[in-house]
mmCIF file of C-alpha atoms and ligand atoms in Angstrom:
data_model
loop_
_atom_site.group_PDB
_atom_site.id
_atom_site.type_symbol
_atom_site.label_atom_id
_atom_site.label_comp_id
_atom_site.label_asym_id
_atom_site.label_seq_id
_atom_site.Cartn_x
_atom_site.Cartn_y
_atom_site.Cartn_z
ATOM 1 C CA MET A 1 -15.112 6.246 18.673
ATOM 2 C CA GLN A 2 -15.605 9.614 20.282
ATOM 3 C CA SER A 3 -13.354 10.924 22.961
ATOM 4 C CA TYR A 4 -14.286 9.046 26.116
ATOM 5 C CA THR A 5 -12.732 9.024 29.529
ATOM 6 C CA PHE A 6 -12.415 6.009 31.796
ATOM 7 C CA ASN A 7 -11.323 5.500 35.371
ATOM 8 C CA THR A 8 -8.855 2.713 34.744
ATOM 9 C CA ARG A 9 -6.695 1.246 31.999
ATOM 10 C CA GLU A 10 -8.731 -1.993 32.146
ATOM 11 C CA GLU A 11 -12.022 -0.159 31.624
ATOM 12 C CA LEU A 12 -10.553 1.676 28.653
ATOM 13 C CA ILE A 13 -9.213 -1.540 27.107
ATOM 14 C CA SER A 14 -12.487 -3.393 27.410
ATOM 15 C CA ALA A 15 -14.493 -0.404 26.082
ATOM 16 C CA VAL A 16 -12.229 -0.088 23.019
ATOM 17 C CA ARG A 17 -12.432 -3.840 22.363
ATOM 18 C CA ASP A 18 -16.217 -3.941 22.668
ATOM 19 C CA HIS A 19 -16.723 -0.822 20.581
ATOM 20 C CA TYR A 20 -14.691 -2.079 17.601
ATOM 21 C CA LYS A 21 -15.874 -5.648 17.971
ATOM 22 C CA GLN A 22 -19.353 -4.384 17.121
ATOM 23 C CA GLN A 23 -17.878 -3.051 13.881
ATOM 24 C CA GLY A 24 -16.306 -6.414 13.146
ATOM 25 C CA VAL A 25 -12.797 -5.311 14.058
ATOM 26 C CA VAL A 26 -10.581 -7.242 16.429
ATOM 27 C CA THR A 27 -8.291 -4.844 18.277
ATOM 28 C CA THR A 28 -4.992 -5.887 19.802
ATOM 29 C CA ILE A 29 -2.569 -4.019 22.033
ATOM 30 C CA LYS A 30 0.391 -3.088 19.850
ATOM 31 C CA ARG A 31 2.402 -1.286 22.503
ATOM 32 C CA SER A 32 1.886 -0.472 26.112
ATOM 33 C CA ASP A 33 3.951 1.630 28.498
ATOM 34 C CA SER A 34 2.652 1.591 32.041
ATOM 35 C CA LYS A 35 5.183 4.179 33.284
ATOM 36 C CA LYS A 36 4.172 6.752 30.689
ATOM 37 C CA GLY A 37 0.541 5.675 30.959
ATOM 38 C CA LYS A 38 0.101 4.808 27.309
ATOM 39 C CA VAL A 39 -1.548 1.982 25.457
ATOM 40 C CA ILE A 40 -1.675 1.719 21.671
ATOM 41 C CA PHE A 41 -4.208 -0.447 19.887
ATOM 42 C CA GLY A 42 -3.983 -1.803 16.383
ATOM 43 C CA CYS A 43 -6.243 -4.188 14.563
ATOM 44 C CA ASP A 44 -5.360 -7.866 14.523
ATOM 45 C CA ARG A 45 -3.833 -7.397 11.083
ATOM 46 C CA SER A 46 -1.685 -4.402 11.954
ATOM 47 C CA GLY A 47 1.555 -6.347 12.095
ATOM 48 C CA LYS A 48 3.950 -7.259 9.394
ATOM 49 C CA TYR A 49 4.646 -10.902 8.673
ATOM 50 C CA ARG A 50 8.134 -11.867 9.792
ATOM 51 C CA ASN A 51 9.666 -14.960 8.328
ATOM 52 C CA ARG A 52 11.286 -16.191 11.517
ATOM 53 C CA VAL A 53 12.334 -19.634 10.379
ATOM 54 C CA SER A 54 13.265 -18.842 6.774
ATOM 55 C CA LEU A 55 10.460 -20.817 5.208
ATOM 56 C CA THR A 56 9.972 -20.312 1.506
ATOM 57 C CA GLU A 57 6.610 -20.242 -0.251
ATOM 58 C CA ASP A 58 7.203 -23.900 -1.107
ATOM 59 C CA THR A 59 8.198 -25.142 2.323
ATOM 60 C CA ARG A 60 5.612 -23.197 4.312
ATOM 61 C CA GLN A 61 2.555 -25.262 5.036
ATOM 62 C CA ARG A 62 0.173 -22.498 6.045
ATOM 63 C CA GLN A 63 -0.469 -19.172 4.434
ATOM 64 C CA THR A 64 0.446 -17.131 7.495
ATOM 65 C CA SER A 65 1.649 -14.096 5.603
ATOM 66 C CA THR A 66 -1.807 -13.253 4.328
ATOM 67 C CA ARG A 67 -3.215 -12.369 7.754
ATOM 68 C CA LEU A 68 -0.895 -9.479 8.581
ATOM 69 C CA THR A 69 -1.277 -6.545 6.245
ATOM 70 C CA GLU A 70 0.382 -3.655 8.158
ATOM 71 C CA CYS A 71 -3.076 -2.190 8.605
ATOM 72 C CA PRO A 72 -2.924 1.543 9.526
ATOM 73 C CA PHE A 73 -5.780 1.341 12.058
ATOM 74 C CA GLU A 74 -4.596 2.849 15.343
ATOM 75 C CA VAL A 75 -6.226 4.026 18.549
ATOM 76 C CA LYS A 76 -4.403 5.376 21.598
ATOM 77 C CA GLY A 77 -5.218 5.368 25.254
ATOM 78 C CA LYS A 78 -3.529 7.895 27.492
ATOM 79 C CA ARG A 79 -3.466 8.419 31.233
ATOM 80 C CA GLN A 80 -4.003 11.799 32.888
ATOM 81 C CA LEU A 81 -3.268 12.618 36.478
ATOM 82 C CA VAL A 82 -5.325 15.383 38.049
ATOM 83 C CA ASP A 83 -4.726 15.911 41.778
ATOM 84 C CA GLY A 84 -3.351 12.392 42.009
ATOM 85 C CA GLN A 85 -6.551 11.004 40.471
ATOM 86 C CA GLU A 86 -5.916 9.003 37.302
ATOM 87 C CA SER A 87 -8.183 8.810 34.300
ATOM 88 C CA TRP A 88 -7.754 7.388 30.810
ATOM 89 C CA SER A 89 -8.768 8.957 27.502
ATOM 90 C CA VAL A 90 -9.110 7.472 24.045
ATOM 91 C CA PHE A 91 -7.705 9.132 20.918
ATOM 92 C CA VAL A 92 -8.384 7.845 17.443
ATOM 93 C CA VAL A 93 -5.308 8.023 15.206
ATOM 94 C CA SER A 94 -6.815 6.226 12.232
ATOM 95 C CA GLU A 95 -9.936 4.142 11.746
ATOM 96 C CA GLU A 96 -8.884 3.177 8.221
ATOM 97 C CA HIS A 97 -8.217 -0.437 7.295
ATOM 98 C CA ASN A 98 -6.336 -1.751 4.276
ATOM 99 C CA HIS A 99 -8.214 -5.047 4.249
ATOM 100 C CA GLU A 100 -11.767 -6.274 4.367
ATOM 101 C CA HIS A 101 -13.362 -6.011 7.762
ATOM 102 C CA GLY A 102 -16.752 -5.823 9.387
ATOM 103 C CA VAL A 103 -17.519 -9.437 8.640
ATOM 104 C CA ASN A 104 -19.071 -11.688 11.231
ATOM 105 C CA LEU A 105 -16.426 -12.424 13.837
ATOM 106 C CA ILE A 106 -18.080 -15.481 15.350
ATOM 107 C CA GLY A 107 -15.478 -17.782 13.809
ATOM 108 C CA HIS A 108 -12.544 -15.695 15.011
ATOM 109 C CA PRO A 109 -10.793 -17.314 17.991
ATOM 110 C CA TYR A 110 -10.215 -13.931 19.601
ATOM 111 C CA VAL A 111 -13.897 -13.151 20.162
ATOM 112 C CA ARG A 112 -14.455 -16.519 21.806
ATOM 113 C CA ARG A 113 -12.085 -15.529 24.583
ATOM 114 C CA LEU A 114 -13.696 -15.344 27.986
ATOM 115 C CA SER A 115 -13.659 -12.176 30.049
ATOM 116 C CA SER A 116 -12.261 -12.427 33.564
ATOM 117 C CA GLU A 117 -15.811 -12.115 34.879
ATOM 118 C CA GLU A 118 -16.929 -15.049 32.721
ATOM 119 C CA LYS A 119 -13.944 -17.085 33.914
ATOM 120 C CA THR A 120 -14.890 -16.427 37.529
ATOM 121 C CA THR A 121 -18.468 -17.504 36.769
ATOM 122 C CA ILE A 122 -17.236 -20.763 35.216
ATOM 123 C CA HIS A 123 -14.979 -21.368 38.196
ATOM 124 C CA SER A 124 -17.766 -21.020 40.749
ATOM 125 C CA MET A 125 -20.182 -23.030 38.586
ATOM 126 C CA SER A 126 -17.644 -25.844 38.323
ATOM 127 C CA LEU A 127 -17.494 -25.984 42.123
ATOM 128 C CA SER A 128 -21.263 -26.461 42.188
ATOM 129 C CA GLY A 129 -21.041 -29.364 39.751
ATOM 130 C CA ILE A 130 -22.846 -27.593 36.917
ATOM 131 C CA ARG A 131 -22.434 -29.219 33.516
ATOM 132 C CA PRO A 132 -20.406 -27.453 30.768
ATOM 133 C CA SER A 133 -23.429 -27.232 28.443
ATOM 134 C CA GLN A 134 -25.435 -25.508 31.193
ATOM 135 C CA MET A 135 -22.526 -23.117 31.820
ATOM 136 C CA LEU A 136 -22.508 -22.216 28.145
ATOM 137 C CA SER A 137 -26.257 -21.498 28.027
ATOM 138 C CA TYR A 138 -25.999 -19.433 31.201
ATOM 139 C CA LEU A 139 -23.128 -17.324 29.816
ATOM 140 C CA LYS A 140 -24.987 -16.755 26.549
ATOM 141 C CA GLU A 141 -28.076 -15.598 28.419
ATOM 142 C CA GLU A 142 -26.436 -13.495 31.085
ATOM 143 C CA HIS A 143 -23.475 -12.082 29.159
ATOM 144 C CA GLY A 144 -25.054 -10.850 25.950
ATOM 145 C CA ASN A 145 -21.831 -10.606 23.976
ATOM 146 C CA CYS A 146 -20.380 -13.987 24.926
ATOM 147 C CA ASN A 147 -19.239 -15.824 21.796
ATOM 148 C CA ALA A 148 -17.787 -18.817 23.586
ATOM 149 C CA ILE A 149 -18.332 -22.276 22.160
ATOM 150 C CA ARG A 150 -18.254 -25.658 23.906
ATOM 151 C CA SER A 151 -14.496 -26.075 23.544
ATOM 152 C CA THR A 152 -13.933 -22.627 25.101
ATOM 153 C CA ILE A 153 -15.661 -23.899 28.261
ATOM 154 C CA TYR A 154 -13.820 -27.238 28.211
ATOM 155 C CA ASN A 155 -10.465 -25.479 27.816
ATOM 156 C CA GLU A 156 -11.246 -23.199 30.723
ATOM 157 C CA LEU A 157 -12.273 -26.164 32.884
ATOM 158 C CA THR A 158 -9.015 -27.907 32.007
ATOM 159 C CA SER A 159 -6.971 -24.897 33.042
ATOM 160 C CA ILE A 160 -8.948 -24.575 36.298
ATOM 161 C CA ARG A 161 -8.269 -28.262 36.995
ATOM 162 C CA LEU A 162 -4.540 -27.901 36.293
ATOM 163 C CA GLU A 163 -4.421 -24.871 38.553
ATOM 164 C CA VAL A 164 -6.179 -26.743 41.376
ATOM 165 C CA LEU A 165 -3.990 -29.837 40.951
ATOM 166 C CA ASP A 166 -0.847 -27.680 40.858
ATOM 167 C CA GLY A 167 1.283 -30.585 39.606
ATOM 168 C CA ARG A 168 -0.160 -33.098 42.093
ATOM 169 C CA THR A 169 -2.193 -36.211 41.357
ATOM 170 C CA ALA A 170 -5.942 -36.177 42.031
ATOM 171 C CA VAL A 171 -5.478 -38.296 45.183
ATOM 172 C CA ASP A 172 -2.715 -36.032 46.530
ATOM 173 C CA THR A 173 -4.982 -33.063 45.908
ATOM 174 C CA LEU A 174 -7.875 -34.723 47.733
ATOM 175 C CA LEU A 175 -5.656 -35.402 50.785
ATOM 176 C CA HIS A 176 -4.304 -31.854 50.613
ATOM 177 C CA VAL A 177 -7.855 -30.428 50.616
ATOM 178 C CA LEU A 178 -8.893 -32.685 53.515
ATOM 179 C CA ARG A 179 -5.820 -31.757 55.588
ATOM 180 C CA ASN A 180 -6.171 -28.046 54.976
ATOM 181 C CA GLY A 181 -9.942 -27.664 54.907
ATOM 182 C CA PRO A 182 -12.633 -27.790 57.610
ATOM 183 C CA PHE A 183 -12.857 -31.606 57.510
ATOM 184 C CA GLU A 184 -12.634 -34.556 59.859
ATOM 185 C CA PHE A 185 -11.234 -37.490 57.964
ATOM 186 C CA GLN A 186 -9.642 -40.875 58.167
ATOM 187 C CA VAL A 187 -7.756 -42.665 55.424
ATOM 188 C CA ASP A 188 -6.566 -46.277 55.432
ATOM 189 C CA PHE A 189 -3.818 -47.244 53.059
ATOM 190 C CA ARG A 190 -3.058 -50.722 51.797
ATOM 191 C CA ASN A 191 0.063 -51.352 49.674
ATOM 192 C CA GLY A 192 0.454 -47.630 49.169
ATOM 193 C CA CYS A 193 -3.102 -47.231 47.847
ATOM 194 C CA ILE A 194 -6.163 -45.818 49.547
ATOM 195 C CA ALA A 195 -8.288 -48.736 50.801
ATOM 196 C CA ASN A 196 -10.905 -46.738 52.738
ATOM 197 C CA ILE A 197 -11.593 -43.094 53.094
ATOM 198 C CA PHE A 198 -14.023 -41.292 55.353
ATOM 199 C CA PHE A 199 -14.459 -37.553 55.485
ATOM 200 C CA SER A 200 -17.044 -35.154 56.756
ATOM 201 C CA HIS A 201 -17.348 -31.414 56.951
ATOM 202 C CA LYS A 202 -17.038 -30.261 60.574
ATOM 203 C CA LYS A 203 -20.352 -28.443 60.214
ATOM 204 C CA SER A 204 -22.032 -31.711 59.168
ATOM 205 C CA ILE A 205 -20.751 -33.417 62.314
ATOM 206 C CA GLU A 206 -22.066 -30.572 64.410
ATOM 207 C CA LEU A 207 -25.496 -30.827 62.727
ATOM 208 C CA CYS A 208 -25.428 -34.586 63.168
ATOM 209 C CA ARG A 209 -24.935 -34.251 66.903
ATOM 210 C CA ARG A 210 -27.756 -31.735 67.217
ATOM 211 C CA PHE A 211 -30.306 -33.467 64.995
ATOM 212 C CA SER A 212 -29.649 -37.167 65.288
ATOM 213 C CA THR A 213 -33.204 -38.551 65.418
ATOM 214 C CA VAL A 214 -33.736 -39.311 61.734
ATOM 215 C CA PHE A 215 -31.051 -39.966 59.114
ATOM 216 C CA LEU A 216 -31.676 -39.940 55.391
ATOM 217 C CA LEU A 217 -28.787 -41.530 53.503
ATOM 218 C CA ASP A 218 -28.210 -41.261 49.797
ATOM 219 C CA CYS A 219 -25.514 -43.848 49.179
ATOM 220 C CA THR A 220 -23.417 -44.210 46.075
HETATM 221 ZN ZN1 ZN B 301 -7.263 -3.320 10.055
#
């Protein structure tokens, strides 16, 4: 990678990731110091395997040690301040690897990760009731380098749901939305359960009052 300059740390990080991803290398942030304006990238096999729970070769179930090879690959990002204006430059320390690389990364969980832009897209699509399979085809078409698979979308939808629920049940969340949103509503409870619920967007009521000659109802 040649010496490039970026406006922000985020731009630099995503450019470095994309650049090396094309070469079949997954980069990770090894160290980062926001005060000094430094970020150091390694490859995903830069680390050294640490035997944290004293497993022996016999007791360990997975061959974890083989993934980390203390690979020397290293790229640095550094911040400059000129007249209070920050910019970020990339410096290549070493593009050498001590392991095989450049293979197809499709199977690597890292490259399936969604960018924040893709996450936002999924979020707004989920609000419009678009199906996960349609979301996936859209992302593949619109975001050329999206390597997500079905489970990536499902996992994201689950985390959106958990975030929306915020520890509440679905019914509590519904009542919360109705109380805090632009809705007119009425709920009847029987034995602590919802027996009837009516709600309408205030705009719908306004439209109803203005155009009340013909009603088309689609009832479920
Ligand atoms: Zn490497």
